[in-house]
Coordinates of C-alpha atoms in Angstrom, one line a residue:
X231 CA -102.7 -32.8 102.2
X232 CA -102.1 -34.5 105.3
X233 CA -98.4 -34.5 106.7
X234 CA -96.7 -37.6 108.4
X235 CA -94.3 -36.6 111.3
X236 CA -91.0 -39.0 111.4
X237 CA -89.7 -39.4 114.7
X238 CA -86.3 -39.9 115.2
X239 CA -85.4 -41.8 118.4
X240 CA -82.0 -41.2 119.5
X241 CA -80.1 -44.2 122.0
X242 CA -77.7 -41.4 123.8
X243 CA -75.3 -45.2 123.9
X244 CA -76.0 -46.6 120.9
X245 CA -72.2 -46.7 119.3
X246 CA -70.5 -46.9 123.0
X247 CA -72.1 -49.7 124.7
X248 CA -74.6 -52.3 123.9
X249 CA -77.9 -52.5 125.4
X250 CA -77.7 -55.4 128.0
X251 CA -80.6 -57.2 126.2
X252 CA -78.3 -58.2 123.2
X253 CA -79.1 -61.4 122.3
X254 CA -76.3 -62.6 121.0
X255 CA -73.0 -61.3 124.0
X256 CA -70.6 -63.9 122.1
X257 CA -70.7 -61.5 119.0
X258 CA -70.1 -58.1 120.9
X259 CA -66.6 -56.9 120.7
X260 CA -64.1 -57.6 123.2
X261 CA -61.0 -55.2 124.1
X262 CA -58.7 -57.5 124.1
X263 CA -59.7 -60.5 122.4
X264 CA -60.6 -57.9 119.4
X265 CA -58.0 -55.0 119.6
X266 CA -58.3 -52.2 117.5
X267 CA -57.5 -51.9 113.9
X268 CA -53.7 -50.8 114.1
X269 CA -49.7 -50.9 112.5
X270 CA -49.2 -54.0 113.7
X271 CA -51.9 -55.9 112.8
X272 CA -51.3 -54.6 109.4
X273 CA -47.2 -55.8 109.3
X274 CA -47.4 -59.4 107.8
X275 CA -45.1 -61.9 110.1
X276 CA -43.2 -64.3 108.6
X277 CA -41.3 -67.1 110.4
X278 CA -37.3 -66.8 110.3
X279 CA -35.2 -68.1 107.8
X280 CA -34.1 -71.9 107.9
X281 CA -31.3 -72.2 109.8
X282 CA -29.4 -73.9 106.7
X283 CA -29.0 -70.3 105.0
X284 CA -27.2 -68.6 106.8
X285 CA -24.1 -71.3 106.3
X286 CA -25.4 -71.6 102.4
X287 CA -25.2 -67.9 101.9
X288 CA -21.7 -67.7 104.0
X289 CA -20.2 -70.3 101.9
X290 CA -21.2 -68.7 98.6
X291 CA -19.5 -65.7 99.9
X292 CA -16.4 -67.1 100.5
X293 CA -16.6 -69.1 96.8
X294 CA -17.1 -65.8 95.2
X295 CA -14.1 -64.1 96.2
X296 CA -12.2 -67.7 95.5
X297 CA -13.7 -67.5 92.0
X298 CA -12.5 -63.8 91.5
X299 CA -9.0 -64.3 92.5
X300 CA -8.2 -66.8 89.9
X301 CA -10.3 -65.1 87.5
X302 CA -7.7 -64.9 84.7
X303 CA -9.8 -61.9 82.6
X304 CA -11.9 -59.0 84.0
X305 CA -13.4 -58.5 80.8
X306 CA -13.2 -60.7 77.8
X307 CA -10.6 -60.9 75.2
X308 CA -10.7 -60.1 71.7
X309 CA -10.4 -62.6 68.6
X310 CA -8.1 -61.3 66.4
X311 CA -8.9 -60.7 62.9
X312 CA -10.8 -58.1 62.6
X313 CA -13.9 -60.7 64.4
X314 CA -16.4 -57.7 66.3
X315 CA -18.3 -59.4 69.3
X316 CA -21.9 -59.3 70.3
X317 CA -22.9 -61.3 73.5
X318 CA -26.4 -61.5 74.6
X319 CA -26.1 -63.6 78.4
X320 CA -24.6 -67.2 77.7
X321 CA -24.6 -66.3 73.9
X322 CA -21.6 -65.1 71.9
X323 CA -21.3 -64.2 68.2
X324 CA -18.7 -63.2 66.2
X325 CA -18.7 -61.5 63.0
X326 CA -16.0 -60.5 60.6
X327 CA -17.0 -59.3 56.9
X328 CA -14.7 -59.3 53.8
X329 CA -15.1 -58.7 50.4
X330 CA -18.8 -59.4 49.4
X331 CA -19.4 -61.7 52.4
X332 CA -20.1 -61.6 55.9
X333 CA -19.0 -64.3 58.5
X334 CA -20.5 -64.8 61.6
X335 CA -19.7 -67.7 64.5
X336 CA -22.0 -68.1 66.8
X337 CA -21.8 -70.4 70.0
X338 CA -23.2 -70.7 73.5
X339 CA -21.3 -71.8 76.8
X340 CA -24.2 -73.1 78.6
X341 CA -23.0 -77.6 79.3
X342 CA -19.5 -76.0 77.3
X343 CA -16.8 -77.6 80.2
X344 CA -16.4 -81.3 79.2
X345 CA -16.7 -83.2 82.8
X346 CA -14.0 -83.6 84.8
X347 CA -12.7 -87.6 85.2
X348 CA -9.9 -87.9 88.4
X349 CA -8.8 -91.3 88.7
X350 CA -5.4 -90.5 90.2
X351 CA -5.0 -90.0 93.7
X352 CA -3.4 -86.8 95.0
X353 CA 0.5 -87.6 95.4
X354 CA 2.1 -87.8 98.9
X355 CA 3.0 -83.5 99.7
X356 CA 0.6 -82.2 97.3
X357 CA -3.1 -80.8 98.5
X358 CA -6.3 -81.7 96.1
X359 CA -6.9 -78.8 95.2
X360 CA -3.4 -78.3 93.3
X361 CA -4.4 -81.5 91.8
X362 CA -7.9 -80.1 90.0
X363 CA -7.2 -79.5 86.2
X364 CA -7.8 -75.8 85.0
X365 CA -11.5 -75.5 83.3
X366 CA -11.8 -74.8 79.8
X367 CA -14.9 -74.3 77.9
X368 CA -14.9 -76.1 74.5
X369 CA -18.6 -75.2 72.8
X370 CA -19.6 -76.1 69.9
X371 CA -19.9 -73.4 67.3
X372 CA -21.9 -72.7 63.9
X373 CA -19.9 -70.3 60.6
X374 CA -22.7 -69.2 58.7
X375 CA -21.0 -67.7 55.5
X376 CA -23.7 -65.3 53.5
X377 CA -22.4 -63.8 50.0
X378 CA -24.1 -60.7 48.9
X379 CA -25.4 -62.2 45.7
X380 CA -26.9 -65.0 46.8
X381 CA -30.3 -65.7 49.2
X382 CA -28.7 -68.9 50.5
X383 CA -26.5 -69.0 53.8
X384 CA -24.0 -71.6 54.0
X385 CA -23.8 -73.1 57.2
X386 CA -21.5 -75.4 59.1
X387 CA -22.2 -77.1 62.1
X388 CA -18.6 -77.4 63.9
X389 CA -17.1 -78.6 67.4
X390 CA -14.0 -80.0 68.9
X391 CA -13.2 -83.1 69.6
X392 CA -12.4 -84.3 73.1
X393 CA -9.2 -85.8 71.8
X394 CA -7.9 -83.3 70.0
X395 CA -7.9 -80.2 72.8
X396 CA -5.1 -79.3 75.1
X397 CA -2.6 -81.2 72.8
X398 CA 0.7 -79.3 72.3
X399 CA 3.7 -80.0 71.2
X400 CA 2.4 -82.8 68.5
X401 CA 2.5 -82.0 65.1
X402 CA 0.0 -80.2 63.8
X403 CA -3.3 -81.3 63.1
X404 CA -6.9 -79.4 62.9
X405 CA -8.1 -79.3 66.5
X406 CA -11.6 -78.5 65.8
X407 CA -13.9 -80.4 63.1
X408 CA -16.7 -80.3 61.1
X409 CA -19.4 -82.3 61.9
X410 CA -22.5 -81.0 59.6
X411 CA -22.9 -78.7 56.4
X412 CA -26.3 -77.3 55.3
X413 CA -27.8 -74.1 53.5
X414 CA -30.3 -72.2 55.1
X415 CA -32.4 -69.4 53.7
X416 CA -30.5 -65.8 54.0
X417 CA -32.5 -63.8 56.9
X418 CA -34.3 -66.2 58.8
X419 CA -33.8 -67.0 62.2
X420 CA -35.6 -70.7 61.9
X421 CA -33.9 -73.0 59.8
X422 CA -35.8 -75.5 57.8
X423 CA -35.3 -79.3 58.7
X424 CA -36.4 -79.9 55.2
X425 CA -33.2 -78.6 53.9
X426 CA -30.7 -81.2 52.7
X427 CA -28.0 -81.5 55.4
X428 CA -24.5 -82.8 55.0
X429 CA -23.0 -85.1 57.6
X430 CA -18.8 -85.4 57.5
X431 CA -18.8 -88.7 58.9
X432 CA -19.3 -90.4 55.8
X433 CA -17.8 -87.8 53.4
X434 CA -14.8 -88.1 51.1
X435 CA -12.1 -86.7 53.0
X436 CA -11.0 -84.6 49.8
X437 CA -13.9 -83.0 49.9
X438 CA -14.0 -82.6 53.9
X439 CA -10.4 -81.2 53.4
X440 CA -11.4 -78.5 50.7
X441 CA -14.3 -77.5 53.0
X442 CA -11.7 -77.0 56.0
X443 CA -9.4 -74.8 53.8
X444 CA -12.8 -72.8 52.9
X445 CA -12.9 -71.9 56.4
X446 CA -9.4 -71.0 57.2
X447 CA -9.6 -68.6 53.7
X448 CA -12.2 -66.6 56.0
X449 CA -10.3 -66.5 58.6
X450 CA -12.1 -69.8 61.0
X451 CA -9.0 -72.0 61.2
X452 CA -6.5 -73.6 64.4
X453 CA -5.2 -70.2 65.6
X454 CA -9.4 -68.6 65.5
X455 CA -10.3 -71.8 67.3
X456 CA -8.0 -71.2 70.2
X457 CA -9.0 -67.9 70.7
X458 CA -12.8 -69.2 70.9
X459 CA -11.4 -71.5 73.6
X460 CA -10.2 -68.5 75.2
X461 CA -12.8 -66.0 74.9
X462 CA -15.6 -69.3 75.6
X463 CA -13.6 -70.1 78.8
X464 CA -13.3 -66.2 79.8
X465 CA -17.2 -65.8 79.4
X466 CA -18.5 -69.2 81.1
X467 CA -16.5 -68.4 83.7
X468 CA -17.8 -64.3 84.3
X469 CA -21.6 -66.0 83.6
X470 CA -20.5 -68.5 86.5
X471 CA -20.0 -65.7 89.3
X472 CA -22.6 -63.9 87.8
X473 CA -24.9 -66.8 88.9
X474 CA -23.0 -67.3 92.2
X475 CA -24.2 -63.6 93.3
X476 CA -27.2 -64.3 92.0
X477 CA -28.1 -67.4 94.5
X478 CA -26.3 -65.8 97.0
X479 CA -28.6 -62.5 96.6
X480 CA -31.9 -65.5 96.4
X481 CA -31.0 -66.9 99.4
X482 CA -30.4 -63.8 101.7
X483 CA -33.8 -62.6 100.8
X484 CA -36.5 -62.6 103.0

């Protein structure tokens, strides 16, 4: 059997320079119009930030230490009545449990802080500022009232009224209200729309009345509902810093 010889031709400048016969010169490497792989052909460049950002992210600064020094509670206040708290970001629930039945309340303070309406002008020594009223959250809130022996969960749909918050002094009067009543199945997180649901604004008022003395028996009544306020007000307003660091943090970032 007849062997073939393979013979290896060696170029001693193969890899180090070109033979000048190339035919194509445009596509041989050029020093410095194709510099070595390197560092800083590898770090990404990115054009500086818009000039607006640097005064955006200054001003929230300065609105974050404004907002902490008239930031009444450092941590949030307790309902009293025995009323345990569970907050999960902008929602707040409260739960209080008495013999056979558990209570809970549950409300959220995102759009809680009716809107402001100034129509008088600041008087002659005084600066705006001492002029802005104080913030309160007012949200509207949902008892759910669950007995042991039953699979039904009553449920009622309360909020305050615009005209009825902030009013001392006058005689006494219910300053949140009831606005729908429904039962819901015990356990489930989706309520049926299919369930019959009561509205208040047609209802006999003895019956509205016995429903509001239902409530303050478990412990939901004027003195509860100025505490929410309180606790509602306390919470928008830690969420709201919260949120100020937050876009102050977004807009720093490169």
């Amino acid at each position: 059997m007849s062997k073939i010889k393979v013979l290896r031709v060696v170029f001693p400048h193969a890899f180090t320079q070109p033979p000048s016969s190339f035919p194509y010169p445009s596509l041989l490497p050029h020093p410095f119009l194709n510099p070595p792989l390197g560092i800083h052909s590898l770090t990404p460049s990115f054009p500086p930030s818009p000039p607006g950002d640097k005064a955006f992210a200054q001003f929230l600064t300065d609105e974050i230490k404004e907002e902490k020094k008239i930031q009444k509670h450092k941590s949030l206040p307790k309902v009293s009545g025995g009323w345990e708290l569970e907050v999960h970001g902008t929602e707040a629930k409260l739960v209080r449990k008495i013999a056979g039945e558990k209570i809970t309340v549950t409300f959220n303070i995102n759009n809680s802080i009716p809107p402001s309406v100034d129509d008088d002008e600041p008087q002659e020594g005084q600066k705006p500022d001492e002029q802005e009223p104080e913030l309160t959250s007012t949200p509207n809130f949902v008892v759910e009232v669950i007995k042991d022996d039953t699979k039904q969960t009553l449920v009622l749909d309360c909020h305050y009224p615009e005209d009825e918050v902030g009013h001392e002094g006058e005689e006494e009067s219910d300053i949140f209200t009831i606005r729908e009543v429904s039962f819901q199945p015990t356990g489930e997180s989706d309520w049926k729309d299919t369930n019959y649901t009561l509205n208040t604004d047609s209802l006999d008022w003895a019956l509205y009345d016995h429903l509001m003395d239902f409530l303050a028996d478990r412990g939901v009544d004027n003195t509860f509902a100025d505490e929410l306020i309180e606790l509602s007000t306390a919470l928008e307003h830690q969420e709201y810093i919260k949120f100020l660091e937050d876009l102050k943090s977004f807009v720093k970032c490169q």
